[in-house]
């Protein structure tokens, strides 16, 4: 059974862009799943994708019209994480601020925590 718990915060700007992407990709009604994958320059990397199914051990939260899912396994690593969308002269993109990360790569998507380091990959 999924549990309602706020693991991450999605800002209004990020929520707007995610909802736009959902509509553009005809994914209305899908869930936003935020995950931690192994790899990346620092050992772990963030991932976000649209998902059609909730899993029994998911934490669920609704923000800006989005239902956000995080697995029970990833929740401790992502607790308190803020996802934002920043626009600059060079374009825009999502930023992730994770208070649990003790090191991160310049790419902004690779990190490690004190409790989980993952397996770093060679950066190219």
Coordinates of C-alpha atoms in Angstrom, one line a residue:
X1 CA 0.0 0.0 0.0
X2 CA 1.4 3.4 -0.9
X3 CA 2.1 5.9 1.8
X4 CA 1.5 9.6 1.7
X5 CA 4.7 11.3 2.7
X6 CA 6.5 14.4 1.4
X7 CA 10.0 13.2 0.5
X8 CA 10.9 15.8 -2.1
X9 CA 9.7 19.3 -2.9
X10 CA 8.9 20.3 -6.5
X11 CA 8.8 24.1 -7.0
X12 CA 6.1 25.8 -8.9
X13 CA 8.4 26.4 -11.8
X14 CA 9.5 22.8 -12.0
X15 CA 5.9 21.6 -11.6
X16 CA 4.8 23.9 -14.5
X17 CA 7.5 22.5 -16.8
X18 CA 6.8 18.9 -15.8
X19 CA 3.1 19.3 -16.4
X20 CA 3.9 20.8 -19.8
X21 CA 6.1 17.9 -20.7
X22 CA 3.4 15.5 -19.5
X23 CA 0.9 17.1 -21.9
X24 CA 3.4 17.3 -24.8
X25 CA 4.2 13.6 -24.4
X26 CA 0.5 12.7 -23.9
X27 CA 1.3 11.3 -20.4
X28 CA -1.6 13.0 -18.7
X29 CA -2.7 10.9 -15.7
X30 CA 0.8 9.5 -15.3
X31 CA 2.8 9.8 -12.1
X32 CA 6.2 11.5 -11.8
X33 CA 8.7 8.9 -10.4
X34 CA 11.9 10.3 -8.9
X35 CA 14.6 7.6 -8.5
X36 CA 18.2 7.1 -7.5
X37 CA 20.3 5.0 -9.9
X38 CA 23.8 3.7 -9.5
X39 CA 26.6 5.2 -11.6
X40 CA 27.5 8.7 -12.7
X41 CA 30.7 10.4 -11.9
X42 CA 30.1 10.4 -8.1
X43 CA 28.5 7.0 -7.8
X44 CA 24.8 7.7 -7.8
X45 CA 22.6 9.7 -10.2
X46 CA 19.1 11.1 -10.2
X47 CA 16.4 10.1 -12.5
X48 CA 12.8 11.2 -13.2
X49 CA 10.3 9.6 -15.5
X50 CA 6.6 9.2 -16.0
X51 CA 5.1 6.0 -14.7
X52 CA 1.7 4.5 -15.1
X53 CA 1.8 2.3 -11.9
X54 CA 2.2 2.9 -8.2
X55 CA 4.1 0.2 -6.3
X56 CA 3.2 -1.1 -2.9
X57 CA 6.1 0.4 -1.1
X58 CA 6.0 3.8 -2.8
X59 CA 5.7 7.1 -0.9
X60 CA 3.2 9.4 -2.7
X61 CA 2.7 13.1 -2.6
X62 CA 0.7 15.6 -4.7
X63 CA 2.2 18.9 -5.6
X64 CA 1.2 21.4 -8.4
X65 CA -1.2 18.8 -9.8
X66 CA 1.5 16.2 -10.0
X67 CA 1.4 12.9 -8.2
X68 CA 5.1 12.2 -7.2
X69 CA 6.3 8.7 -6.4
X70 CA 9.5 7.7 -4.5
X71 CA 10.3 4.2 -3.6
X72 CA 10.8 3.3 0.1
X73 CA 14.4 2.3 -0.8
X74 CA 15.2 5.7 -2.4
X75 CA 13.3 7.9 0.1
X76 CA 16.0 8.2 2.8
X77 CA 18.5 9.3 0.1
X78 CA 16.1 11.8 -1.3
X79 CA 14.5 13.1 1.9
X80 CA 14.4 16.9 1.8
X81 CA 15.5 17.2 -1.9
X82 CA 14.2 20.2 -3.8
X83 CA 13.6 20.0 -7.6
X84 CA 13.5 23.4 -9.3
X85 CA 13.6 24.6 -12.9
X86 CA 15.9 27.5 -13.8
X87 CA 15.9 29.5 -16.9
X88 CA 19.1 31.3 -18.2
X89 CA 20.4 32.8 -21.4
X90 CA 21.8 29.4 -22.3
X91 CA 18.4 27.7 -21.9
X92 CA 16.6 26.1 -19.0
X93 CA 16.8 22.9 -17.1
X94 CA 15.9 21.1 -13.9
X95 CA 18.1 21.5 -10.8
X96 CA 18.2 19.2 -7.9
X97 CA 19.3 20.3 -4.4
X98 CA 19.7 17.3 -2.1
X99 CA 20.8 18.1 1.5
X100 CA 21.9 14.4 1.9
X101 CA 24.5 14.7 -0.8
X102 CA 28.1 15.0 0.6
X103 CA 29.7 15.2 -2.9
X104 CA 28.4 15.9 -6.4
X105 CA 29.7 16.2 -9.9
X106 CA 29.7 19.3 -12.0
X107 CA 27.0 17.8 -14.2
X108 CA 24.5 18.3 -11.3
X109 CA 23.0 14.8 -11.6
X110 CA 25.6 12.7 -10.0
X111 CA 26.2 12.5 -6.2
X112 CA 27.0 10.4 -3.2
X113 CA 25.7 10.4 0.4
X114 CA 27.4 9.5 3.7
X115 CA 25.4 6.3 3.8
X116 CA 25.4 5.3 0.2
X117 CA 28.2 5.9 -2.3
X118 CA 27.3 3.8 -5.3
X119 CA 29.8 2.9 -7.9
X120 CA 31.3 5.8 -9.8
X121 CA 31.7 5.6 -13.6
X122 CA 34.4 7.2 -15.7
X123 CA 33.3 10.7 -16.8
X124 CA 33.7 11.4 -20.5

